[in-house]
Amino acid sequence: EVQLVESGGDLVQPGGSLRLSCAASGFIVSSNYMSWVRQAPGKGLEWVSIIYSGGSTHYADSVRGRLTISRDNSKNTLYLQMSSLRAEDTAVYYCARSIVGDTTDYFDHWGQGTLVTVSS
Amino acid sequence: DIQMTQSPSSLSASVGDRVTITCRASQSIRNYLNWYQQKPGKAPKLLIYAVSSLQSGVPSRFSGSGSGTDFTLTISSLQPEDFATYFCQQSYSKRTFGQGTKVEFK
């Protein structure tokens, strides 16, 4: 069974740092596209970052240079290193696995989310 | 970056109604379009991928159509468990979600 379990969310001051983890089971993280998607309180979904099976990465303009996606193959875990945090980064952060179809890829499994609150 | 615009932002409907939600991309995304359902406090759930392919386990009352820039999600007969928020998402260039459509009870 595919499972994704996020952890690491916390209350952090503006300008601070945090690392989120997403422990995967039932599949191999490094063989899949993996993303972070966030949702500010009462708002919609915002895609944050993706790491492809080959290791290349992409970021939303709103986080580029401050958030870094990575993975540890030995732990089958996805990470999001967050630095220079701002109030607008406050959100529930979900990790999600993508399935690559004939054309589009799509998020078929999601974690339960972890809350990051940026406030003084 | 590609922008995704959904309409309406919210709608009120009754059980048994036919519901249609539209999603427009700022440029052609071919068929790189997916739909998700989200209920309060829960992670999103995949409904439809590649415009019209139904995810396993999703009821057949959900359907999708469209191409290029204009897409539609239709619920043929709204059920009590369908009251939720729906998001479209493109994967043609990076990834972007629409702002969501909340389906509420009339």
PDB file of C-alpha atoms in Angstrom:
ATOM      1  CA  GLU A   1       0.000   0.000   0.000  1.00  0.00           C
ATOM      2  CA  VAL A   2       1.289   3.430  -0.946  1.00  0.00           C
ATOM      3  CA  GLN A   3       1.663   5.757   2.039  1.00  0.00           C
ATOM      4  CA  LEU A   4       3.118   9.234   2.463  1.00  0.00           C
ATOM      5  CA  VAL A   5       3.660  10.656   5.943  1.00  0.00           C
ATOM      6  CA  GLU A   6       4.803  14.251   6.354  1.00  0.00           C
ATOM      7  CA  SER A   7       6.458  15.645   9.452  1.00  0.00           C
ATOM      8  CA  GLY A   8       8.452  18.652  10.570  1.00  0.00           C
ATOM      9  CA  GLY A   9       5.824  21.374  10.510  1.00  0.00           C
ATOM     10  CA  ASP A  10       6.138  23.910  13.306  1.00  0.00           C
ATOM     11  CA  LEU A  11       5.801  27.519  14.388  1.00  0.00           C
ATOM     12  CA  VAL A  12       8.813  29.481  13.148  1.00  0.00           C
ATOM     13  CA  GLN A  13       9.738  33.150  13.190  1.00  0.00           C
ATOM     14  CA  PRO A  14       9.986  35.212   9.996  1.00  0.00           C
ATOM     15  CA  GLY A  15      13.413  34.733   8.460  1.00  0.00           C
ATOM     16  CA  GLY A  16      13.769  31.332  10.085  1.00  0.00           C
ATOM     17  CA  SER A  17      14.364  27.877   8.645  1.00  0.00           C
ATOM     18  CA  LEU A  18      12.634  24.526   8.777  1.00  0.00           C
ATOM     19  CA  ARG A  19      12.967  21.127   7.138  1.00  0.00           C
ATOM     20  CA  LEU A  20       9.933  19.083   6.213  1.00  0.00           C
ATOM     21  CA  SER A  21      10.115  15.330   5.668  1.00  0.00           C
ATOM     22  CA  CYS A  22       7.854  12.972   3.767  1.00  0.00           C
ATOM     23  CA  ALA A  23       8.433   9.313   4.525  1.00  0.00           C
ATOM     24  CA  ALA A  24       7.198   7.026   1.775  1.00  0.00           C
ATOM     25  CA  SER A  25       6.257   3.358   1.837  1.00  0.00           C
ATOM     26  CA  GLY A  26       4.882   0.983  -0.749  1.00  0.00           C
ATOM     27  CA  PHE A  27       6.922   2.460  -3.601  1.00  0.00           C
ATOM     28  CA  ILE A  28      10.371   3.855  -4.381  1.00  0.00           C
ATOM     29  CA  VAL A  29      10.631   7.649  -4.118  1.00  0.00           C
ATOM     30  CA  SER A  30      13.598   7.903  -6.475  1.00  0.00           C
ATOM     31  CA  SER A  31      11.711   6.124  -9.268  1.00  0.00           C
ATOM     32  CA  ASN A  32       8.858   8.618  -9.230  1.00  0.00           C
ATOM     33  CA  TYR A  33       8.146  12.314  -9.657  1.00  0.00           C
ATOM     34  CA  MET A  34       7.564  13.793  -6.211  1.00  0.00           C
ATOM     35  CA  SER A  35       6.125  17.205  -5.391  1.00  0.00           C
ATOM     36  CA  TRP A  36       5.349  19.517  -2.521  1.00  0.00           C
ATOM     37  CA  VAL A  37       2.001  21.321  -2.668  1.00  0.00           C
ATOM     38  CA  ARG A  38       0.855  23.822  -0.061  1.00  0.00           C
ATOM     39  CA  GLN A  39      -2.438  25.287   1.059  1.00  0.00           C
ATOM     40  CA  ALA A  40      -2.654  28.493   3.055  1.00  0.00           C
ATOM     41  CA  PRO A  41      -5.482  28.614   5.615  1.00  0.00           C
ATOM     42  CA  GLY A  42      -8.809  28.919   3.804  1.00  0.00           C
ATOM     43  CA  LYS A  43      -7.123  29.167   0.408  1.00  0.00           C
ATOM     44  CA  GLY A  44      -6.565  26.989  -2.629  1.00  0.00           C
ATOM     45  CA  LEU A  45      -3.764  24.623  -3.574  1.00  0.00           C
ATOM     46  CA  GLU A  46      -0.393  25.990  -4.645  1.00  0.00           C
ATOM     47  CA  TRP A  47       2.217  23.767  -6.260  1.00  0.00           C
ATOM     48  CA  VAL A  48       5.615  24.459  -4.699  1.00  0.00           C
ATOM     49  CA  SER A  49       8.271  22.169  -6.157  1.00  0.00           C
ATOM     50  CA  ILE A  50       8.944  18.915  -7.978  1.00  0.00           C
ATOM     51  CA  ILE A  51      11.853  16.505  -8.143  1.00  0.00           C
ATOM     52  CA  TYR A  52      11.911  14.197 -11.123  1.00  0.00           C
ATOM     53  CA  SER A  53      13.061  10.610 -11.072  1.00  0.00           C
ATOM     54  CA  GLY A  54      16.250  11.717 -12.815  1.00  0.00           C
ATOM     55  CA  GLY A  55      16.948  14.197 -10.032  1.00  0.00           C
ATOM     56  CA  SER A  56      16.217  17.492 -11.737  1.00  0.00           C
ATOM     57  CA  THR A  57      14.045  19.989  -9.894  1.00  0.00           C
ATOM     58  CA  HIS A  58      11.659  22.853 -10.561  1.00  0.00           C
ATOM     59  CA  TYR A  59      10.193  25.482  -8.270  1.00  0.00           C
ATOM     60  CA  ALA A  60       7.317  27.935  -8.201  1.00  0.00           C
ATOM     61  CA  ASP A  61       8.525  31.503  -8.647  1.00  0.00           C
ATOM     62  CA  SER A  62       7.210  32.377  -5.183  1.00  0.00           C
ATOM     63  CA  VAL A  63       9.663  30.030  -3.447  1.00  0.00           C
ATOM     64  CA  ARG A  64      12.660  29.767  -5.785  1.00  0.00           C
ATOM     65  CA  GLY A  65      15.901  30.449  -3.936  1.00  0.00           C
ATOM     66  CA  ARG A  66      14.342  29.942  -0.505  1.00  0.00           C
ATOM     67  CA  LEU A  67      12.951  26.388  -0.612  1.00  0.00           C
ATOM     68  CA  THR A  68      14.909  23.343  -1.726  1.00  0.00           C
ATOM     69  CA  ILE A  69      13.484  19.939  -2.560  1.00  0.00           C
ATOM     70  CA  SER A  70      15.606  16.834  -2.142  1.00  0.00           C
ATOM     71  CA  ARG A  71      15.366  13.136  -1.402  1.00  0.00           C
ATOM     72  CA  ASP A  72      17.295  10.481   0.496  1.00  0.00           C
ATOM     73  CA  ASN A  73      17.131   7.265  -1.462  1.00  0.00           C
ATOM     74  CA  SER A  74      18.416   5.169   1.431  1.00  0.00           C
ATOM     75  CA  LYS A  75      15.564   6.390   3.624  1.00  0.00           C
ATOM     76  CA  ASN A  76      12.980   6.547   0.833  1.00  0.00           C
ATOM     77  CA  THR A  77      12.160  10.029   2.050  1.00  0.00           C
ATOM     78  CA  LEU A  78      11.430  13.371   0.399  1.00  0.00           C
ATOM     79  CA  TYR A  79      12.469  16.652   1.987  1.00  0.00           C
ATOM     80  CA  LEU A  80      11.724  20.336   1.706  1.00  0.00           C
ATOM     81  CA  GLN A  81      14.358  22.616   3.199  1.00  0.00           C
ATOM     82  CA  MET A  82      12.791  25.979   3.919  1.00  0.00           C
ATOM     83  CA  SER A  83      14.783  29.141   4.650  1.00  0.00           C
ATOM     84  CA  SER A  84      14.146  32.894   4.796  1.00  0.00           C
ATOM     85  CA  LEU A  85      10.585  32.064   5.715  1.00  0.00           C
ATOM     86  CA  ARG A  86       7.865  34.691   5.347  1.00  0.00           C
ATOM     87  CA  ALA A  87       4.372  35.025   6.782  1.00  0.00           C
ATOM     88  CA  GLU A  88       2.971  34.119   3.365  1.00  0.00           C
ATOM     89  CA  ASP A  89       4.657  30.704   3.596  1.00  0.00           C
ATOM     90  CA  THR A  90       2.182  29.780   6.345  1.00  0.00           C
ATOM     91  CA  ALA A  91       0.307  26.760   5.030  1.00  0.00           C
ATOM     92  CA  VAL A  92      -0.331  23.067   5.255  1.00  0.00           C
ATOM     93  CA  TYR A  93       2.363  21.385   3.175  1.00  0.00           C
ATOM     94  CA  TYR A  94       1.492  18.173   1.365  1.00  0.00           C
ATOM     95  CA  CYS A  95       3.840  15.809  -0.387  1.00  0.00           C
ATOM     96  CA  ALA A  96       2.412  14.046  -3.401  1.00  0.00           C
ATOM     97  CA  ARG A  97       3.495  11.323  -5.774  1.00  0.00           C
ATOM     98  CA  SER A  98       2.970  11.728  -9.488  1.00  0.00           C
ATOM     99  CA  ILE A  99       2.103   8.990 -11.922  1.00  0.00           C
ATOM    100  CA  VAL A 100       3.414   9.583 -15.418  1.00  0.00           C
ATOM    101  CA  GLY A 101       0.834   8.643 -18.024  1.00  0.00           C
ATOM    102  CA  ASP A 102       1.059   8.614 -21.794  1.00  0.00           C
ATOM    103  CA  THR A 103       0.799  12.382 -21.788  1.00  0.00           C
ATOM    104  CA  THR A 104       0.053  14.156 -18.544  1.00  0.00           C
ATOM    105  CA  ASP A 105       1.341  13.259 -15.118  1.00  0.00           C
ATOM    106  CA  TYR A 106      -0.944  13.535 -12.134  1.00  0.00           C
ATOM    107  CA  PHE A 107      -0.863  13.393  -8.324  1.00  0.00           C
ATOM    108  CA  ASP A 108      -2.281  10.005  -7.404  1.00  0.00           C
ATOM    109  CA  HIS A 109      -1.256   9.813  -3.746  1.00  0.00           C
ATOM    110  CA  TRP A 110      -0.994  12.544  -1.140  1.00  0.00           C
ATOM    111  CA  GLY A 111       0.175  12.696   2.436  1.00  0.00           C
ATOM    112  CA  GLN A 112      -1.977  14.016   5.264  1.00  0.00           C
ATOM    113  CA  GLY A 113      -0.113  17.339   5.372  1.00  0.00           C
ATOM    114  CA  THR A 114       2.010  19.158   7.947  1.00  0.00           C
ATOM    115  CA  LEU A 115       1.329  22.698   9.150  1.00  0.00           C
ATOM    116  CA  VAL A 116       3.966  25.398   8.916  1.00  0.00           C
ATOM    117  CA  THR A 117       3.185  28.655  10.692  1.00  0.00           C
ATOM    118  CA  VAL A 118       5.471  31.644  10.187  1.00  0.00           C
ATOM    119  CA  SER A 119       4.836  34.247  12.839  1.00  0.00           C
ATOM    120  CA  SER A 120       6.641  36.261  15.479  1.00  0.00           C
TER     121      SER A 120
ATOM    122  CA  ASP B   1       3.918  30.598 -16.005  1.00  0.00           C
ATOM    123  CA  ILE B   2       0.620  29.051 -17.020  1.00  0.00           C
ATOM    124  CA  GLN B   3      -2.395  30.406 -15.140  1.00  0.00           C
ATOM    125  CA  MET B   4      -5.494  28.292 -14.527  1.00  0.00           C
ATOM    126  CA  THR B   5      -8.833  30.032 -14.008  1.00  0.00           C
ATOM    127  CA  GLN B   6     -11.859  28.145 -12.722  1.00  0.00           C
ATOM    128  CA  SER B   7     -15.473  29.253 -12.810  1.00  0.00           C
ATOM    129  CA  PRO B   8     -17.542  29.626 -10.862  1.00  0.00           C
ATOM    130  CA  SER B   9     -15.641  30.091  -7.598  1.00  0.00           C
ATOM    131  CA  SER B  10     -18.615  28.597  -5.788  1.00  0.00           C
ATOM    132  CA  LEU B  11     -22.020  27.213  -6.598  1.00  0.00           C
ATOM    133  CA  SER B  12     -25.088  26.025  -4.754  1.00  0.00           C
ATOM    134  CA  ALA B  13     -26.788  22.850  -5.885  1.00  0.00           C
ATOM    135  CA  SER B  14     -29.142  20.135  -4.742  1.00  0.00           C
ATOM    136  CA  VAL B  15     -28.811  16.380  -4.671  1.00  0.00           C
ATOM    137  CA  GLY B  16     -29.539  15.061  -8.136  1.00  0.00           C
ATOM    138  CA  ASP B  17     -28.501  18.238  -9.951  1.00  0.00           C
ATOM    139  CA  ARG B  18     -26.148  18.231 -12.896  1.00  0.00           C
ATOM    140  CA  VAL B  19     -23.110  20.336 -12.054  1.00  0.00           C
ATOM    141  CA  THR B  20     -20.564  21.771 -14.477  1.00  0.00           C
ATOM    142  CA  ILE B  21     -17.281  23.430 -13.537  1.00  0.00           C
ATOM    143  CA  THR B  22     -15.035  25.048 -16.103  1.00  0.00           C
ATOM    144  CA  CYS B  23     -11.290  25.575 -16.149  1.00  0.00           C
ATOM    145  CA  ARG B  24      -9.415  27.815 -18.590  1.00  0.00           C
ATOM    146  CA  ALA B  25      -5.661  27.798 -19.155  1.00  0.00           C
ATOM    147  CA  SER B  26      -3.733  30.936 -20.107  1.00  0.00           C
ATOM    148  CA  GLN B  27      -2.192  29.028 -23.025  1.00  0.00           C
ATOM    149  CA  SER B  28      -2.706  25.669 -24.670  1.00  0.00           C
ATOM    150  CA  ILE B  29      -1.929  22.773 -22.367  1.00  0.00           C
ATOM    151  CA  ARG B  30      -3.023  20.110 -24.834  1.00  0.00           C
ATOM    152  CA  ASN B  31      -4.539  17.366 -22.639  1.00  0.00           C
ATOM    153  CA  TYR B  32      -2.262  17.875 -19.614  1.00  0.00           C
ATOM    154  CA  LEU B  33      -5.230  18.546 -17.333  1.00  0.00           C
ATOM    155  CA  ASN B  34      -6.307  16.821 -14.132  1.00  0.00           C
ATOM    156  CA  TRP B  35      -9.132  17.301 -11.610  1.00  0.00           C
ATOM    157  CA  TYR B  36      -9.118  16.818  -7.832  1.00  0.00           C
ATOM    158  CA  GLN B  37     -11.734  16.841  -5.081  1.00  0.00           C
ATOM    159  CA  GLN B  38     -10.957  18.117  -1.607  1.00  0.00           C
ATOM    160  CA  LYS B  39     -13.058  17.918   1.523  1.00  0.00           C
ATOM    161  CA  PRO B  40     -12.396  20.075   4.619  1.00  0.00           C
ATOM    162  CA  GLY B  41      -9.357  18.983   6.581  1.00  0.00           C
ATOM    163  CA  LYS B  42      -8.425  16.305   4.062  1.00  0.00           C
ATOM    164  CA  ALA B  43      -5.836  15.926   1.343  1.00  0.00           C
ATOM    165  CA  PRO B  44      -7.005  16.302  -2.249  1.00  0.00           C
ATOM    166  CA  LYS B  45      -8.183  13.222  -4.094  1.00  0.00           C
ATOM    167  CA  LEU B  46      -7.567  12.568  -7.783  1.00  0.00           C
ATOM    168  CA  LEU B  47     -10.781  12.293  -9.804  1.00  0.00           C
ATOM    169  CA  ILE B  48      -9.832  12.620 -13.469  1.00  0.00           C
ATOM    170  CA  TYR B  49      -6.517  12.725 -15.323  1.00  0.00           C
ATOM    171  CA  ALA B  50      -5.595  13.560 -18.894  1.00  0.00           C
ATOM    172  CA  VAL B  51      -8.841  15.546 -19.322  1.00  0.00           C
ATOM    173  CA  SER B  52     -11.253  12.628 -19.323  1.00  0.00           C
ATOM    174  CA  SER B  53      -9.739   9.474 -17.810  1.00  0.00           C
ATOM    175  CA  LEU B  54     -11.507   8.426 -14.629  1.00  0.00           C
ATOM    176  CA  GLN B  55      -9.235   7.448 -11.739  1.00  0.00           C
ATOM    177  CA  SER B  56      -9.850   3.938 -10.436  1.00  0.00           C
ATOM    178  CA  GLY B  57     -12.633   3.851  -7.859  1.00  0.00           C
ATOM    179  CA  VAL B  58     -14.154   7.200  -8.844  1.00  0.00           C
ATOM    180  CA  PRO B  59     -17.890   7.015  -9.622  1.00  0.00           C
ATOM    181  CA  SER B  60     -18.914   7.262 -13.256  1.00  0.00           C
ATOM    182  CA  ARG B  61     -21.110  10.288 -12.541  1.00  0.00           C
ATOM    183  CA  PHE B  62     -17.874  12.297 -12.770  1.00  0.00           C
ATOM    184  CA  SER B  63     -16.657  13.110 -16.268  1.00  0.00           C
ATOM    185  CA  GLY B  64     -14.261  15.504 -17.932  1.00  0.00           C
ATOM    186  CA  SER B  65     -13.917  17.044 -21.353  1.00  0.00           C
ATOM    187  CA  GLY B  66     -12.083  19.724 -23.281  1.00  0.00           C
ATOM    188  CA  SER B  67      -8.814  20.377 -25.037  1.00  0.00           C
ATOM    189  CA  GLY B  68      -6.273  23.112 -25.564  1.00  0.00           C
ATOM    190  CA  THR B  69      -7.306  25.863 -23.155  1.00  0.00           C
ATOM    191  CA  ASP B  70     -10.892  25.086 -22.122  1.00  0.00           C
ATOM    192  CA  PHE B  71     -11.908  22.184 -19.942  1.00  0.00           C
ATOM    193  CA  THR B  72     -14.992  21.010 -18.053  1.00  0.00           C
ATOM    194  CA  LEU B  73     -15.712  18.781 -15.080  1.00  0.00           C
ATOM    195  CA  THR B  74     -19.275  17.476 -14.949  1.00  0.00           C
ATOM    196  CA  ILE B  75     -21.081  15.700 -12.151  1.00  0.00           C
ATOM    197  CA  SER B  76     -24.117  14.139 -13.791  1.00  0.00           C
ATOM    198  CA  SER B  77     -26.213  13.676 -10.645  1.00  0.00           C
ATOM    199  CA  LEU B  78     -24.867  15.315  -7.497  1.00  0.00           C
ATOM    200  CA  GLN B  79     -24.705  13.056  -4.458  1.00  0.00           C
ATOM    201  CA  PRO B  80     -24.426  14.102  -0.791  1.00  0.00           C
ATOM    202  CA  GLU B  81     -20.775  13.034  -0.668  1.00  0.00           C
ATOM    203  CA  ASP B  82     -19.925  15.295  -3.623  1.00  0.00           C
ATOM    204  CA  PHE B  83     -20.242  18.530  -1.662  1.00  0.00           C
ATOM    205  CA  ALA B  84     -16.610  19.589  -1.674  1.00  0.00           C
ATOM    206  CA  THR B  85     -14.116  21.852  -3.407  1.00  0.00           C
ATOM    207  CA  TYR B  86     -12.824  20.937  -6.850  1.00  0.00           C
ATOM    208  CA  PHE B  87      -9.506  21.955  -8.386  1.00  0.00           C
ATOM    209  CA  CYS B  88      -8.159  21.660 -11.902  1.00  0.00           C
ATOM    210  CA  GLN B  89      -4.392  21.282 -12.392  1.00  0.00           C
ATOM    211  CA  GLN B  90      -2.090  21.477 -15.398  1.00  0.00           C
ATOM    212  CA  SER B  91       1.135  19.558 -15.836  1.00  0.00           C
ATOM    213  CA  TYR B  92       2.138  20.901 -19.267  1.00  0.00           C
ATOM    214  CA  SER B  93       4.688  23.322 -17.864  1.00  0.00           C
ATOM    215  CA  LYS B  94       5.704  23.008 -14.234  1.00  0.00           C
ATOM    216  CA  ARG B  95       2.441  22.533 -12.311  1.00  0.00           C
ATOM    217  CA  THR B  96      -0.415  24.946 -11.558  1.00  0.00           C
ATOM    218  CA  PHE B  97      -3.772  24.593  -9.853  1.00  0.00           C
ATOM    219  CA  GLY B  98      -6.948  26.517 -10.469  1.00  0.00           C
ATOM    220  CA  GLN B  99      -8.253  28.537  -7.544  1.00  0.00           C
ATOM    221  CA  GLY B 100     -10.971  26.004  -6.775  1.00  0.00           C
ATOM    222  CA  THR B 101     -14.752  25.708  -7.023  1.00  0.00           C
ATOM    223  CA  LYS B 102     -16.702  25.081  -3.843  1.00  0.00           C
ATOM    224  CA  VAL B 103     -19.879  23.067  -4.348  1.00  0.00           C
ATOM    225  CA  GLU B 104     -22.315  23.863  -1.565  1.00  0.00           C
ATOM    226  CA  PHE B 105     -25.741  22.570  -0.600  1.00  0.00           C
ATOM    227  CA  LYS B 106     -28.596  24.755  -1.814  1.00  0.00           C
TER     228      LYS B 106
END
